[in-house]
mmCIF file of C-alpha atoms and ligand atoms in Angstrom:
data_model
loop_
_atom_site.group_PDB
_atom_site.id
_atom_site.type_symbol
_atom_site.label_atom_id
_atom_site.label_comp_id
_atom_site.label_asym_id
_atom_site.label_seq_id
_atom_site.Cartn_x
_atom_site.Cartn_y
_atom_site.Cartn_z
ATOM 1 C CA MET A 1 -26.331 -10.691 21.233
ATOM 2 C CA ASN A 2 -26.097 -9.857 24.867
ATOM 3 C CA VAL A 3 -23.088 -7.421 24.461
ATOM 4 C CA ASN A 4 -22.541 -6.952 28.686
ATOM 5 C CA ALA A 5 -22.176 -10.560 28.742
ATOM 6 C CA ILE A 6 -19.613 -10.291 25.880
ATOM 7 C CA ARG A 7 -17.835 -7.673 27.197
ATOM 8 C CA GLU A 8 -17.545 -9.759 30.383
ATOM 9 C CA GLN A 9 -15.042 -12.227 28.070
ATOM 10 C CA PHE A 10 -12.621 -9.217 27.599
ATOM 11 C CA PRO A 11 -10.504 -8.825 30.559
ATOM 12 C CA ILE A 12 -8.726 -5.838 29.170
ATOM 13 C CA LEU A 13 -11.516 -3.757 29.292
ATOM 14 C CA HIS A 14 -12.552 -3.586 32.627
ATOM 15 C CA GLN A 15 -10.114 -0.975 33.435
ATOM 16 C CA HIS A 16 -9.659 2.596 34.191
ATOM 17 C CA ILE A 17 -7.390 4.746 32.031
ATOM 18 C CA ASN A 18 -6.837 8.007 33.301
ATOM 19 C CA GLU A 19 -9.384 7.725 35.963
ATOM 20 C CA HIS A 20 -11.977 6.964 33.374
ATOM 21 C CA PRO A 21 -13.374 3.558 32.578
ATOM 22 C CA LEU A 22 -12.124 2.509 29.462
ATOM 23 C CA VAL A 23 -13.803 2.837 25.876
ATOM 24 C CA TYR A 24 -11.593 1.211 23.235
ATOM 25 C CA LEU A 25 -12.391 2.331 19.784
ATOM 26 C CA ASP A 26 -9.428 1.430 17.696
ATOM 27 C CA SER A 27 -10.488 -2.850 17.045
ATOM 28 C CA ALA A 28 -9.591 -1.739 13.497
ATOM 29 C CA ALA A 29 -5.665 -1.429 14.395
ATOM 30 C CA SER A 30 -6.110 -4.331 16.578
ATOM 31 C CA SER A 31 -8.962 -6.107 18.594
ATOM 32 C CA GLN A 32 -8.874 -7.051 22.012
ATOM 33 C CA LYS A 33 -8.862 -10.776 22.918
ATOM 34 C CA PRO A 34 -11.345 -12.827 24.446
ATOM 35 C CA ARG A 35 -10.467 -14.937 27.986
ATOM 36 C CA SER A 36 -10.999 -18.215 25.990
ATOM 37 C CA VAL A 37 -7.985 -16.726 23.348
ATOM 38 C CA ILE A 38 -6.186 -15.780 26.002
ATOM 39 C CA ASP A 39 -6.517 -19.237 27.880
ATOM 40 C CA ALA A 40 -5.928 -21.263 25.039
ATOM 41 C CA MET A 41 -2.598 -19.898 24.584
ATOM 42 C CA LYS A 42 -1.965 -20.234 27.686
ATOM 43 C CA LYS A 43 -2.876 -23.959 27.685
ATOM 44 C CA TYR A 44 -0.580 -24.137 24.415
ATOM 45 C CA TYR A 45 2.270 -23.039 26.263
ATOM 46 C CA GLU A 46 1.587 -24.843 29.665
ATOM 47 C CA SER A 47 0.757 -28.321 28.541
ATOM 48 C CA ASP A 48 1.438 -29.070 24.663
ATOM 49 C CA ASN A 49 4.186 -26.498 23.685
ATOM 50 C CA ALA A 50 6.991 -28.716 21.342
ATOM 51 C CA ASN A 51 8.017 -28.123 17.753
ATOM 52 C CA VAL A 52 5.449 -29.166 14.938
ATOM 53 C CA HIS A 53 5.687 -31.963 12.350
ATOM 54 C CA ARG A 54 8.848 -33.381 13.659
ATOM 55 C CA GLY A 55 8.752 -34.921 16.958
ATOM 56 C CA VAL A 56 7.498 -38.291 17.143
ATOM 57 C CA HIS A 57 6.901 -37.876 21.009
ATOM 58 C CA THR A 58 3.556 -37.049 22.136
ATOM 59 C CA LEU A 59 3.857 -33.530 23.013
ATOM 60 C CA GLY A 60 5.192 -32.850 19.468
ATOM 61 C CA SER A 61 2.027 -34.560 17.881
ATOM 62 C CA ARG A 62 -0.241 -32.670 20.208
ATOM 63 C CA ALA A 63 1.636 -29.518 18.965
ATOM 64 C CA THR A 64 1.208 -30.303 15.491
ATOM 65 C CA ASP A 65 -2.794 -31.583 16.273
ATOM 66 C CA ALA A 66 -3.360 -28.105 17.036
ATOM 67 C CA TYR A 67 -1.778 -26.112 14.414
ATOM 68 C CA GLU A 68 -3.377 -28.197 11.846
ATOM 69 C CA GLY A 69 -6.268 -28.701 13.616
ATOM 70 C CA ALA A 70 -6.827 -24.696 13.879
ATOM 71 C CA ARG A 71 -6.242 -25.003 10.171
ATOM 72 C CA GLU A 72 -9.081 -26.718 9.842
ATOM 73 C CA LYS A 73 -11.167 -24.170 11.780
ATOM 74 C CA ILE A 74 -9.960 -21.495 9.084
ATOM 75 C CA ARG A 75 -10.929 -23.802 6.162
ATOM 76 C CA ALA A 76 -14.588 -24.056 7.690
ATOM 77 C CA PHE A 77 -14.710 -20.438 8.505
ATOM 78 C CA LEU A 78 -13.758 -19.185 5.199
ATOM 79 C CA ASN A 79 -15.603 -22.181 3.444
ATOM 80 C CA ALA A 80 -12.603 -22.874 1.391
ATOM 81 C CA LYS A 81 -12.290 -26.416 -0.733
ATOM 82 C CA SER A 82 -9.087 -27.367 1.364
ATOM 83 C CA VAL A 83 -6.810 -27.273 4.279
ATOM 84 C CA GLN A 84 -3.776 -27.157 1.152
ATOM 85 C CA GLU A 85 -5.395 -23.405 0.299
ATOM 86 C CA ILE A 86 -5.126 -22.010 3.653
ATOM 87 C CA ILE A 87 -1.092 -20.825 4.166
ATOM 88 C CA TYR A 88 -0.225 -19.054 7.799
ATOM 89 C CA THR A 89 1.284 -15.968 7.691
ATOM 90 C CA ARG A 90 2.546 -13.289 9.846
ATOM 91 C CA GLY A 91 -0.493 -11.549 8.944
ATOM 92 C CA THR A 92 -2.245 -9.601 5.583
ATOM 93 C CA THR A 93 0.797 -7.595 4.741
ATOM 94 C CA THR A 94 3.199 -10.884 4.498
ATOM 95 C CA ALA A 95 0.049 -12.602 2.923
ATOM 96 C CA LEU A 96 -0.261 -9.942 0.052
ATOM 97 C CA ASN A 97 3.444 -9.626 0.068
ATOM 98 C CA LEU A 98 3.515 -13.528 -0.882
ATOM 99 C CA VAL A 99 1.405 -12.967 -3.538
ATOM 100 C CA ALA A 100 3.063 -10.262 -4.918
ATOM 101 C CA ALA A 101 6.347 -11.744 -4.837
ATOM 102 C CA SER A 102 5.579 -14.899 -6.094
ATOM 103 C CA TYR A 103 2.631 -14.804 -8.186
ATOM 104 C CA ALA A 104 2.911 -11.357 -10.084
ATOM 105 C CA ARG A 105 6.503 -11.729 -10.697
ATOM 106 C CA ALA A 106 5.932 -15.158 -12.322
ATOM 107 C CA VAL A 107 2.763 -14.150 -14.358
ATOM 108 C CA CYS A 108 3.393 -9.767 -15.079
ATOM 109 C CA GLY A 109 6.009 -8.960 -17.661
ATOM 110 C CA GLU A 110 6.431 -5.752 -19.919
ATOM 111 C CA GLY A 111 2.665 -3.632 -20.225
ATOM 112 C CA ASP A 112 0.931 -6.223 -18.352
ATOM 113 C CA GLU A 113 -1.100 -4.379 -15.725
ATOM 114 C CA ILE A 114 -2.115 -4.791 -12.222
ATOM 115 C CA VAL A 115 -5.285 -2.786 -10.943
ATOM 116 C CA ILE A 116 -5.998 -1.651 -7.284
ATOM 117 C CA THR A 117 -7.900 1.664 -6.166
ATOM 118 C CA PRO A 118 -6.513 4.973 -4.369
ATOM 119 C CA MET A 119 -8.180 3.594 -1.140
ATOM 120 C CA GLU A 120 -5.747 0.632 -0.723
ATOM 121 C CA HIS A 121 -3.552 0.094 2.817
ATOM 122 C CA HIS A 122 -0.021 0.345 2.115
ATOM 123 C CA SER A 123 0.173 -3.374 2.239
ATOM 124 C CA ASN A 124 -1.892 -3.741 -0.352
ATOM 125 C CA LEU A 125 -0.360 -0.676 -2.485
ATOM 126 C CA ILE A 126 3.674 -0.928 -2.082
ATOM 127 C CA PRO A 127 3.826 -4.525 -2.502
ATOM 128 C CA TRP A 128 2.286 -4.178 -6.064
ATOM 129 C CA GLN A 129 4.311 -1.062 -6.887
ATOM 130 C CA GLN A 130 7.524 -2.904 -6.434
ATOM 131 C CA ALA A 131 6.186 -5.822 -8.218
ATOM 132 C CA ALA A 132 5.352 -3.621 -11.070
ATOM 133 C CA LYS A 133 8.766 -2.273 -11.220
ATOM 134 C CA ALA A 134 10.550 -5.752 -11.263
ATOM 135 C CA THR A 135 8.160 -6.745 -13.876
ATOM 136 C CA GLY A 136 7.762 -3.784 -16.085
ATOM 137 C CA ALA A 137 3.921 -4.022 -15.083
ATOM 138 C CA VAL A 138 1.550 -1.021 -15.141
ATOM 139 C CA LEU A 139 0.088 -0.056 -12.171
ATOM 140 C CA LYS A 140 -3.470 1.413 -12.632
ATOM 141 C CA TYR A 141 -6.420 2.579 -10.324
ATOM 142 C CA ILE A 142 -10.008 2.555 -10.443
ATOM 143 C CA PRO A 143 -10.938 5.885 -9.846
ATOM 144 C CA LEU A 144 -12.849 6.986 -6.500
ATOM 145 C CA GLN A 145 -16.162 8.760 -6.656
ATOM 146 C CA ALA A 146 -16.566 11.710 -4.693
ATOM 147 C CA ASP A 147 -18.121 9.509 -1.488
ATOM 148 C CA GLY A 148 -15.057 7.613 -1.713
ATOM 149 C CA THR A 149 -16.769 4.259 -3.402
ATOM 150 C CA ILE A 150 -15.915 2.833 -6.401
ATOM 151 C CA THR A 151 -18.301 1.540 -9.332
ATOM 152 C CA LEU A 152 -18.601 -1.691 -11.351
ATOM 153 C CA GLU A 153 -18.194 0.439 -14.233
ATOM 154 C CA ASP A 154 -15.159 1.792 -13.909
ATOM 155 C CA ALA A 155 -13.949 -1.061 -12.634
ATOM 156 C CA GLN A 156 -15.064 -2.481 -15.905
ATOM 157 C CA ARG A 157 -13.196 0.542 -17.793
ATOM 158 C CA THR A 158 -9.800 -0.115 -16.211
ATOM 159 C CA ILE A 159 -9.782 -3.755 -16.180
ATOM 160 C CA THR A 160 -8.676 -4.981 -19.745
ATOM 161 C CA ASP A 161 -7.179 -8.224 -21.377
ATOM 162 C CA ARG A 162 -3.816 -6.842 -20.194
ATOM 163 C CA THR A 163 -4.863 -7.097 -16.625
ATOM 164 C CA LYS A 164 -3.059 -9.950 -14.789
ATOM 165 C CA ILE A 165 -3.770 -9.181 -10.946
ATOM 166 C CA VAL A 166 -6.836 -7.111 -9.683
ATOM 167 C CA SER A 167 -6.047 -6.539 -6.004
ATOM 168 C CA ILE A 168 -9.046 -4.737 -4.064
ATOM 169 C CA VAL A 169 -9.446 -4.186 -0.164
ATOM 170 C CA HIS A 170 -12.808 -5.710 0.749
ATOM 171 C CA VAL A 171 -13.809 -3.057 3.672
ATOM 172 C CA SER A 172 -11.753 0.018 4.125
ATOM 173 C CA ASN A 173 -9.652 0.727 6.784
ATOM 174 C CA VAL A 174 -10.818 4.286 6.577
ATOM 175 C CA LEU A 175 -13.506 5.041 4.636
ATOM 176 C CA GLY A 176 -15.997 1.946 6.117
ATOM 177 C CA VAL A 177 -16.348 1.345 1.973
ATOM 178 C CA ILE A 178 -17.734 -2.348 1.586
ATOM 179 C CA ASN A 179 -16.209 -3.028 -2.141
ATOM 180 C CA PRO A 180 -18.103 -5.208 -4.424
ATOM 181 C CA VAL A 181 -15.758 -7.522 -4.590
ATOM 182 C CA LYS A 182 -17.543 -10.388 -5.582
ATOM 183 C CA GLU A 183 -18.870 -8.710 -8.696
ATOM 184 C CA ILE A 184 -15.151 -7.368 -9.545
ATOM 185 C CA ALA A 185 -13.634 -10.819 -9.062
ATOM 186 C CA ALA A 186 -16.273 -12.122 -12.233
ATOM 187 C CA VAL A 187 -14.968 -9.114 -14.314
ATOM 188 C CA ALA A 188 -11.696 -10.065 -13.326
ATOM 189 C CA HIS A 189 -12.051 -13.593 -14.555
ATOM 190 C CA ARG A 190 -13.760 -12.323 -18.072
ATOM 191 C CA TYR A 191 -10.726 -10.716 -18.464
ATOM 192 C CA GLY A 192 -8.359 -13.577 -17.559
ATOM 193 C CA ALA A 193 -7.249 -11.982 -14.472
ATOM 194 C CA VAL A 194 -7.039 -12.889 -11.022
ATOM 195 C CA MET A 195 -8.836 -11.333 -7.950
ATOM 196 C CA VAL A 196 -6.432 -11.098 -4.744
ATOM 197 C CA VAL A 197 -9.048 -9.428 -1.702
ATOM 198 C CA ASP A 198 -7.137 -7.168 1.289
ATOM 199 C CA GLY A 199 -10.004 -8.959 3.865
ATOM 200 C CA ALA A 200 -7.983 -7.367 6.940
ATOM 201 C CA GLN A 201 -10.884 -5.333 7.609
ATOM 202 C CA SER A 202 -14.107 -7.829 6.317
ATOM 203 C CA THR A 203 -12.829 -10.892 8.040
ATOM 204 C CA PRO A 204 -13.389 -9.767 11.650
ATOM 205 C CA HIS A 205 -16.891 -8.412 10.738
ATOM 206 C CA MET A 206 -18.879 -10.326 8.381
ATOM 207 C CA LYS A 207 -19.085 -13.502 6.867
ATOM 208 C CA VAL A 208 -16.485 -14.290 4.237
ATOM 209 C CA ASP A 209 -17.101 -17.284 1.809
ATOM 210 C CA VAL A 210 -13.650 -17.663 -0.664
ATOM 211 C CA GLN A 211 -15.861 -19.935 -2.609
ATOM 212 C CA ASP A 212 -18.847 -17.538 -3.327
ATOM 213 C CA LEU A 213 -16.667 -14.524 -3.690
ATOM 214 C CA ASP A 214 -14.767 -16.735 -5.886
ATOM 215 C CA CYS A 215 -11.438 -14.751 -5.222
ATOM 216 C CA ASP A 216 -8.320 -16.339 -6.345
ATOM 217 C CA PHE A 217 -6.689 -14.785 -3.156
ATOM 218 C CA PHE A 218 -8.139 -13.605 0.294
ATOM 219 C CA ALA A 219 -5.637 -12.162 3.157
ATOM 220 C CA PHE A 220 -6.415 -10.959 6.797
ATOM 221 C CA SER A 221 -4.910 -10.944 10.137
ATOM 222 C CA GLY A 222 -5.675 -12.974 13.323
ATOM 223 C CA HIS A 223 -4.905 -9.906 15.972
ATOM 224 C CA LYS A 224 -7.876 -7.625 14.222
ATOM 225 C CA MET A 225 -10.479 -10.810 14.683
ATOM 226 C CA CYS A 226 -9.756 -11.211 18.644
ATOM 227 C CA GLY A 227 -6.912 -13.373 17.733
ATOM 228 C CA PRO A 228 -3.112 -12.921 18.693
ATOM 229 C CA THR A 229 -0.452 -11.012 16.889
ATOM 230 C CA GLY A 230 1.915 -12.374 14.833
ATOM 231 C CA ILE A 231 -0.599 -14.538 12.748
ATOM 232 C CA GLY A 232 -2.293 -14.422 9.385
ATOM 233 C CA VAL A 233 -3.619 -15.923 6.585
ATOM 234 C CA LEU A 234 -3.079 -15.804 2.789
ATOM 235 C CA TYR A 235 -6.190 -18.036 1.229
ATOM 236 C CA GLY A 236 -5.336 -19.713 -2.481
ATOM 237 C CA LYS A 237 -6.993 -21.470 -4.900
ATOM 238 C CA LYS A 238 -5.031 -24.547 -5.049
ATOM 239 C CA GLU A 239 -4.422 -24.854 -8.658
ATOM 240 C CA LEU A 240 -2.473 -21.105 -8.426
ATOM 241 C CA LEU A 241 -0.932 -21.991 -5.269
ATOM 242 C CA GLU A 242 0.127 -24.952 -6.896
ATOM 243 C CA LYS A 243 1.989 -23.360 -9.183
ATOM 244 C CA MET A 244 3.820 -20.732 -7.199
ATOM 245 C CA GLU A 245 7.194 -21.088 -6.201
ATOM 246 C CA PRO A 246 7.928 -20.628 -2.414
ATOM 247 C CA ILE A 247 9.523 -16.968 -1.153
ATOM 248 C CA GLU A 248 11.370 -18.130 2.009
ATOM 249 C CA PHE A 249 13.368 -21.494 2.103
ATOM 250 C CA GLY A 250 14.914 -23.425 4.880
ATOM 251 C CA GLY A 251 13.607 -25.725 7.378
ATOM 252 C CA GLU A 252 9.797 -27.161 7.562
ATOM 253 C CA MET A 253 9.456 -26.417 4.105
ATOM 254 C CA ILE A 254 11.381 -28.886 1.729
ATOM 255 C CA ASP A 255 10.937 -32.270 0.835
ATOM 256 C CA PHE A 256 14.393 -33.650 -0.469
ATOM 257 C CA VAL A 257 17.380 -31.320 -0.125
ATOM 258 C CA ASP A 258 20.812 -32.564 -2.090
ATOM 259 C CA LEU A 259 24.190 -29.973 -2.171
ATOM 260 C CA TYR A 260 23.145 -28.378 -4.951
ATOM 261 C CA GLU A 261 19.060 -28.924 -5.468
ATOM 262 C CA SER A 262 16.263 -29.021 -3.394
ATOM 263 C CA THR A 263 12.564 -29.651 -3.473
ATOM 264 C CA TRP A 264 9.576 -28.907 -2.151
ATOM 265 C CA LYS A 265 6.946 -29.915 0.650
ATOM 266 C CA GLU A 266 3.363 -30.118 -1.210
ATOM 267 C CA LEU A 267 0.705 -27.699 -0.111
ATOM 268 C CA PRO A 268 0.217 -25.723 2.086
ATOM 269 C CA TRP A 269 3.857 -26.357 3.957
ATOM 270 C CA LYS A 270 5.895 -25.385 1.185
ATOM 271 C CA PHE A 271 5.086 -21.435 2.185
ATOM 272 C CA GLU A 272 5.435 -22.040 5.712
ATOM 273 C CA GLY A 273 9.458 -22.068 5.941
ATOM 274 C CA GLY A 274 11.035 -22.297 9.190
ATOM 275 C CA THR A 275 9.125 -22.946 13.080
ATOM 276 C CA PRO A 276 5.980 -21.437 12.318
ATOM 277 C CA ILE A 277 3.651 -19.507 14.956
ATOM 278 C CA ILE A 278 2.128 -22.268 16.484
ATOM 279 C CA ALA A 279 0.528 -20.713 19.479
ATOM 280 C CA GLY A 280 -0.607 -17.931 17.357
ATOM 281 C CA ALA A 281 -2.521 -20.690 15.151
ATOM 282 C CA VAL A 282 -4.046 -22.027 18.158
ATOM 283 C CA GLY A 283 -5.115 -18.477 19.594
ATOM 284 C CA LEU A 284 -6.824 -17.762 15.518
ATOM 285 C CA GLY A 285 -8.542 -20.902 15.850
ATOM 286 C CA ALA A 286 -9.746 -20.069 19.394
ATOM 287 C CA ALA A 287 -10.823 -16.312 18.111
ATOM 288 C CA ILE A 288 -12.676 -18.287 15.243
ATOM 289 C CA ASP A 289 -14.356 -20.768 17.611
ATOM 290 C CA PHE A 290 -15.504 -17.358 19.635
ATOM 291 C CA LEU A 291 -16.450 -15.054 16.375
ATOM 292 C CA GLN A 292 -18.853 -18.296 15.163
ATOM 293 C CA GLU A 293 -20.288 -18.362 18.749
ATOM 294 C CA VAL A 294 -21.411 -14.889 18.616
ATOM 295 C CA GLY A 295 -22.603 -15.663 14.956
ATOM 296 C CA LEU A 296 -20.631 -13.065 12.447
ATOM 297 C CA ASP A 297 -24.346 -11.948 11.280
ATOM 298 C CA ALA A 298 -25.131 -10.683 14.981
ATOM 299 C CA ILE A 299 -21.805 -9.238 15.191
ATOM 300 C CA GLU A 300 -22.143 -7.321 11.527
ATOM 301 C CA ALA A 301 -25.483 -6.182 12.601
ATOM 302 C CA HIS A 302 -24.112 -4.818 16.076
ATOM 303 C CA GLU A 303 -21.647 -2.526 14.381
ATOM 304 C CA HIS A 304 -23.682 -1.567 11.940
ATOM 305 C CA LYS A 305 -26.096 0.057 14.208
ATOM 306 C CA LEU A 306 -23.634 1.227 16.437
ATOM 307 C CA ALA A 307 -21.590 3.255 13.078
ATOM 308 C CA SER A 308 -24.857 4.193 12.319
ATOM 309 C CA TYR A 309 -25.850 5.894 15.381
ATOM 310 C CA ALA A 310 -21.740 7.240 15.667
ATOM 311 C CA TYR A 311 -22.701 8.876 12.402
ATOM 312 C CA GLU A 312 -25.573 10.192 13.685
ATOM 313 C CA ARG A 313 -24.312 12.122 17.236
ATOM 314 C CA LEU A 314 -20.917 12.849 15.142
ATOM 315 C CA SER A 315 -22.544 14.992 12.059
ATOM 316 C CA ALA A 316 -24.484 16.639 14.832
ATOM 317 C CA ILE A 317 -21.285 18.688 16.095
ATOM 318 C CA ALA A 318 -20.596 21.751 14.017
ATOM 319 C CA GLY A 319 -17.488 21.617 12.025
ATOM 320 C CA THR A 320 -17.101 17.834 11.839
ATOM 321 C CA THR A 321 -16.411 16.227 8.431
ATOM 322 C CA ILE A 322 -17.393 12.361 8.679
ATOM 323 C CA TYR A 323 -15.465 10.765 4.997
ATOM 324 C CA GLY A 324 -16.818 8.141 3.008
ATOM 325 C CA PRO A 325 -20.603 6.758 2.277
ATOM 326 C CA GLY A 326 -23.353 7.115 4.392
ATOM 327 C CA PRO A 327 -24.034 5.108 7.476
ATOM 328 C CA ARG A 328 -26.419 2.833 5.272
ATOM 329 C CA GLU A 329 -23.525 2.205 3.480
ATOM 330 C CA ARG A 330 -20.389 1.580 5.885
ATOM 331 C CA ALA A 331 -19.019 -0.865 7.765
ATOM 332 C CA GLY A 332 -18.353 -0.159 11.867
ATOM 333 C CA LEU A 333 -15.955 2.394 11.727
ATOM 334 C CA ILE A 334 -16.068 6.502 11.297
ATOM 335 C CA THR A 335 -13.237 8.825 10.438
ATOM 336 C CA PHE A 336 -13.522 12.321 10.734
ATOM 337 C CA ASN A 337 -12.073 15.454 11.696
ATOM 338 C CA ILE A 338 -12.888 18.353 13.870
ATOM 339 C CA GLU A 339 -12.527 21.738 12.179
ATOM 340 C CA ASP A 340 -9.284 23.753 13.281
ATOM 341 C CA VAL A 341 -7.982 20.445 15.480
ATOM 342 C CA HIS A 342 -5.809 18.356 14.527
ATOM 343 C CA PRO A 343 -6.964 14.874 14.484
ATOM 344 C CA HIS A 344 -3.588 13.918 16.862
ATOM 345 C CA ASP A 345 -5.446 17.009 19.506
ATOM 346 C CA VAL A 346 -8.152 15.281 19.337
ATOM 347 C CA ALA A 347 -6.912 11.887 19.910
ATOM 348 C CA THR A 348 -4.576 12.848 22.910
ATOM 349 C CA VAL A 349 -7.569 14.827 24.427
ATOM 350 C CA LEU A 350 -9.844 11.619 24.410
ATOM 351 C CA ASP A 351 -7.014 9.953 25.538
ATOM 352 C CA THR A 352 -7.487 12.267 28.948
ATOM 353 C CA LYS A 353 -11.058 10.989 29.193
ATOM 354 C CA GLY A 354 -10.232 7.431 28.757
ATOM 355 C CA ILE A 355 -11.357 6.724 25.242
ATOM 356 C CA ALA A 356 -8.654 5.299 22.647
ATOM 357 C CA ILE A 357 -9.217 6.192 19.130
ATOM 358 C CA ARG A 358 -6.916 6.224 15.798
ATOM 359 C CA ALA A 359 -5.195 9.368 14.621
ATOM 360 C CA GLY A 360 -2.868 9.831 11.608
ATOM 361 C CA HIS A 361 -2.656 8.592 7.718
ATOM 362 C CA HIS A 362 -3.982 4.789 8.644
ATOM 363 C CA CYS A 363 -1.032 3.695 6.359
ATOM 364 C CA ALA A 364 -3.296 5.247 3.183
ATOM 365 C CA GLN A 365 -1.329 8.482 2.517
ATOM 366 C CA PRO A 366 -2.317 8.284 -1.346
ATOM 367 C CA LEU A 367 -5.974 8.523 0.242
ATOM 368 C CA MET A 368 -5.510 11.357 2.768
ATOM 369 C CA ARG A 369 -4.024 13.435 -0.573
ATOM 370 C CA TRP A 370 -7.503 12.759 -2.145
ATOM 371 C CA LEU A 371 -9.538 13.554 1.020
ATOM 372 C CA ASN A 372 -7.302 16.777 1.078
ATOM 373 C CA VAL A 373 -5.851 15.985 4.829
ATOM 374 C CA SER A 374 -2.664 15.146 6.026
ATOM 375 C CA ALA A 375 -4.519 13.095 8.817
ATOM 376 C CA THR A 376 -8.001 11.886 10.256
ATOM 377 C CA ALA A 377 -9.172 10.589 13.391
ATOM 378 C CA ARG A 378 -10.586 6.731 13.666
ATOM 379 C CA ALA A 379 -13.502 5.626 15.602
ATOM 380 C CA SER A 380 -13.958 1.640 15.285
ATOM 381 C CA PHE A 381 -16.174 -0.516 16.641
ATOM 382 C CA TYR A 382 -16.606 -3.904 17.827
ATOM 383 C CA VAL A 383 -18.438 -6.721 18.997
ATOM 384 C CA TYR A 384 -17.632 -5.319 22.818
ATOM 385 C CA ASN A 385 -18.491 -2.010 22.143
ATOM 386 C CA THR A 386 -21.771 -0.126 23.104
ATOM 387 C CA GLU A 387 -24.197 2.823 22.571
ATOM 388 C CA GLU A 388 -22.557 4.171 25.607
ATOM 389 C CA ASP A 389 -19.139 3.889 24.236
ATOM 390 C CA VAL A 390 -20.647 6.068 21.363
ATOM 391 C CA ASP A 391 -22.065 8.846 23.932
ATOM 392 C CA ARG A 392 -18.932 8.920 25.605
ATOM 393 C CA LEU A 393 -17.135 9.490 22.595
ATOM 394 C CA ALA A 394 -19.545 12.429 21.378
ATOM 395 C CA ASP A 395 -20.020 13.805 24.345
ATOM 396 C CA ALA A 396 -16.027 14.141 24.086
ATOM 397 C CA LEU A 397 -15.440 15.699 21.242
ATOM 398 C CA HIS A 398 -18.009 18.204 22.064
ATOM 399 C CA GLN A 399 -16.017 19.015 25.066
ATOM 400 C CA THR A 400 -12.880 19.152 22.935
ATOM 401 C CA LYS A 401 -14.398 21.382 20.498
ATOM 402 C CA GLU A 402 -15.011 23.782 22.950
ATOM 403 C CA PHE A 403 -11.858 23.847 24.272
ATOM 404 C CA PHE A 404 -10.091 24.410 21.412
ATOM 405 C CA GLY A 405 -12.174 26.780 20.440
ATOM 406 C CA HIS A 406 -11.842 28.735 23.261
ATOM 407 C CA ALA A 407 -8.136 28.234 23.197
ATOM 408 C CA ILE A 408 -7.941 29.382 19.212
ATOM 409 C CA GLY A 409 -10.793 32.137 20.097
HETATM 410 N N1 PLP B 1 -5.300 -3.991 4.633
HETATM 411 C C1 PLP B 1 -6.217 -3.095 5.625
HETATM 412 C C2 PLP B 1 -6.854 -2.530 5.246
HETATM 413 C C3 PLP B 1 -5.927 -2.966 6.887
HETATM 414 O O1 PLP B 1 -6.851 -2.293 7.601
HETATM 415 C C4 PLP B 1 -4.631 -3.633 7.714
HETATM 416 C C5 PLP B 1 -4.086 -2.999 9.178
HETATM 417 O O2 PLP B 1 -4.448 -1.923 9.774
HETATM 418 C C6 PLP B 1 -3.846 -4.399 6.687
HETATM 419 C C7 PLP B 1 -4.059 -4.385 5.557
HETATM 420 C C8 PLP B 1 -2.223 -4.697 7.110
HETATM 421 O O3 PLP B 1 -2.563 -5.799 8.577
HETATM 422 P P1 PLP B 1 -1.772 -6.348 9.271
HETATM 423 O O4 PLP B 1 -0.507 -5.073 9.860
HETATM 424 O O5 PLP B 1 -2.184 -7.053 10.327
HETATM 425 O O6 PLP B 1 -0.420 -6.844 8.107
#
């Protein structure tokens, strides 16, 4: 993989921030976009723009072809059986909310169980809290080990024949933990439960095959995988989606409308009420082309190398705590704190040096409480990052520590 050639394709990276060349280490929050994605969206608006599924005119059919063509790219990318299993959403959050609002409310009753983990992003936690409240179901947690991982044994102990839904993050946005979702799906199925996977942090960085994982639902966001904001996907097995009711009603999703009754279109459109995010779908299709051209295996290996190097450099800074498992078991991000320096101060000082990292609770407040911190700093890597970026980060952290050490002392 030629990182320099890849970097050339990302216009935003070639700028100075606070008089330093930009080092972007916040891709877990949102990734940057290659020129091919920007150009595909520009071309769509400049030459093909119209509404989909309705116009008989040429632009209408071009827009429909672009929108549905991107759906086929997504199907192939995930190895789903059918495009009917690919529902466009605004992102992971909307996709998970759809399952919680439609599927969970239909299948859960008093005393049934929904099983998640304490490492979930709020988007894979609050929808289930709400579904549990609405149905009388019980929310149960697979406990975390000391290093933040979960074990299959604990999953087996937590999932019971009252469990209707198991919903787990594939890769944690805080700990970098890669969860054994395929194995947990097998346990869930043994008890007759469905397996939902929050793929927001896995889909951009590793090969995902929904048939191999045998998950029932899988959610992800375009903006974390070189695509635009405002577009994401819910994959669902056709037989489950067919039984589910839509949660948004209006144009686009109907078949027949009468004064008091209406019927819905077939899959996937019954879940896509209103004019969809057409340019977003086009951009996501272009992002998938880009990722496949580079190769997901190469991307994963590159990030793993960077995260291992970062782990080594950051753990050499005295007073630094790195959260989550060791470098061999983690995805391409490092969450950490420096003793006596608030993570917001760390991120602010780094920004003065042109380095963008994230600081805060990372939309995982229960996990912060488990870690016994209110916030952390996080550096996350992607296809365009280099070892030099890691060096700039580590050097700047040394300086930050010294600066605050002197200020405190
Ligand atoms: N799940 C995980 C693990 C995430 O990291 C994120 C975003 O940070 C989300 C869900 C929510 O994604 P979005 O805000 O794109 O809906």
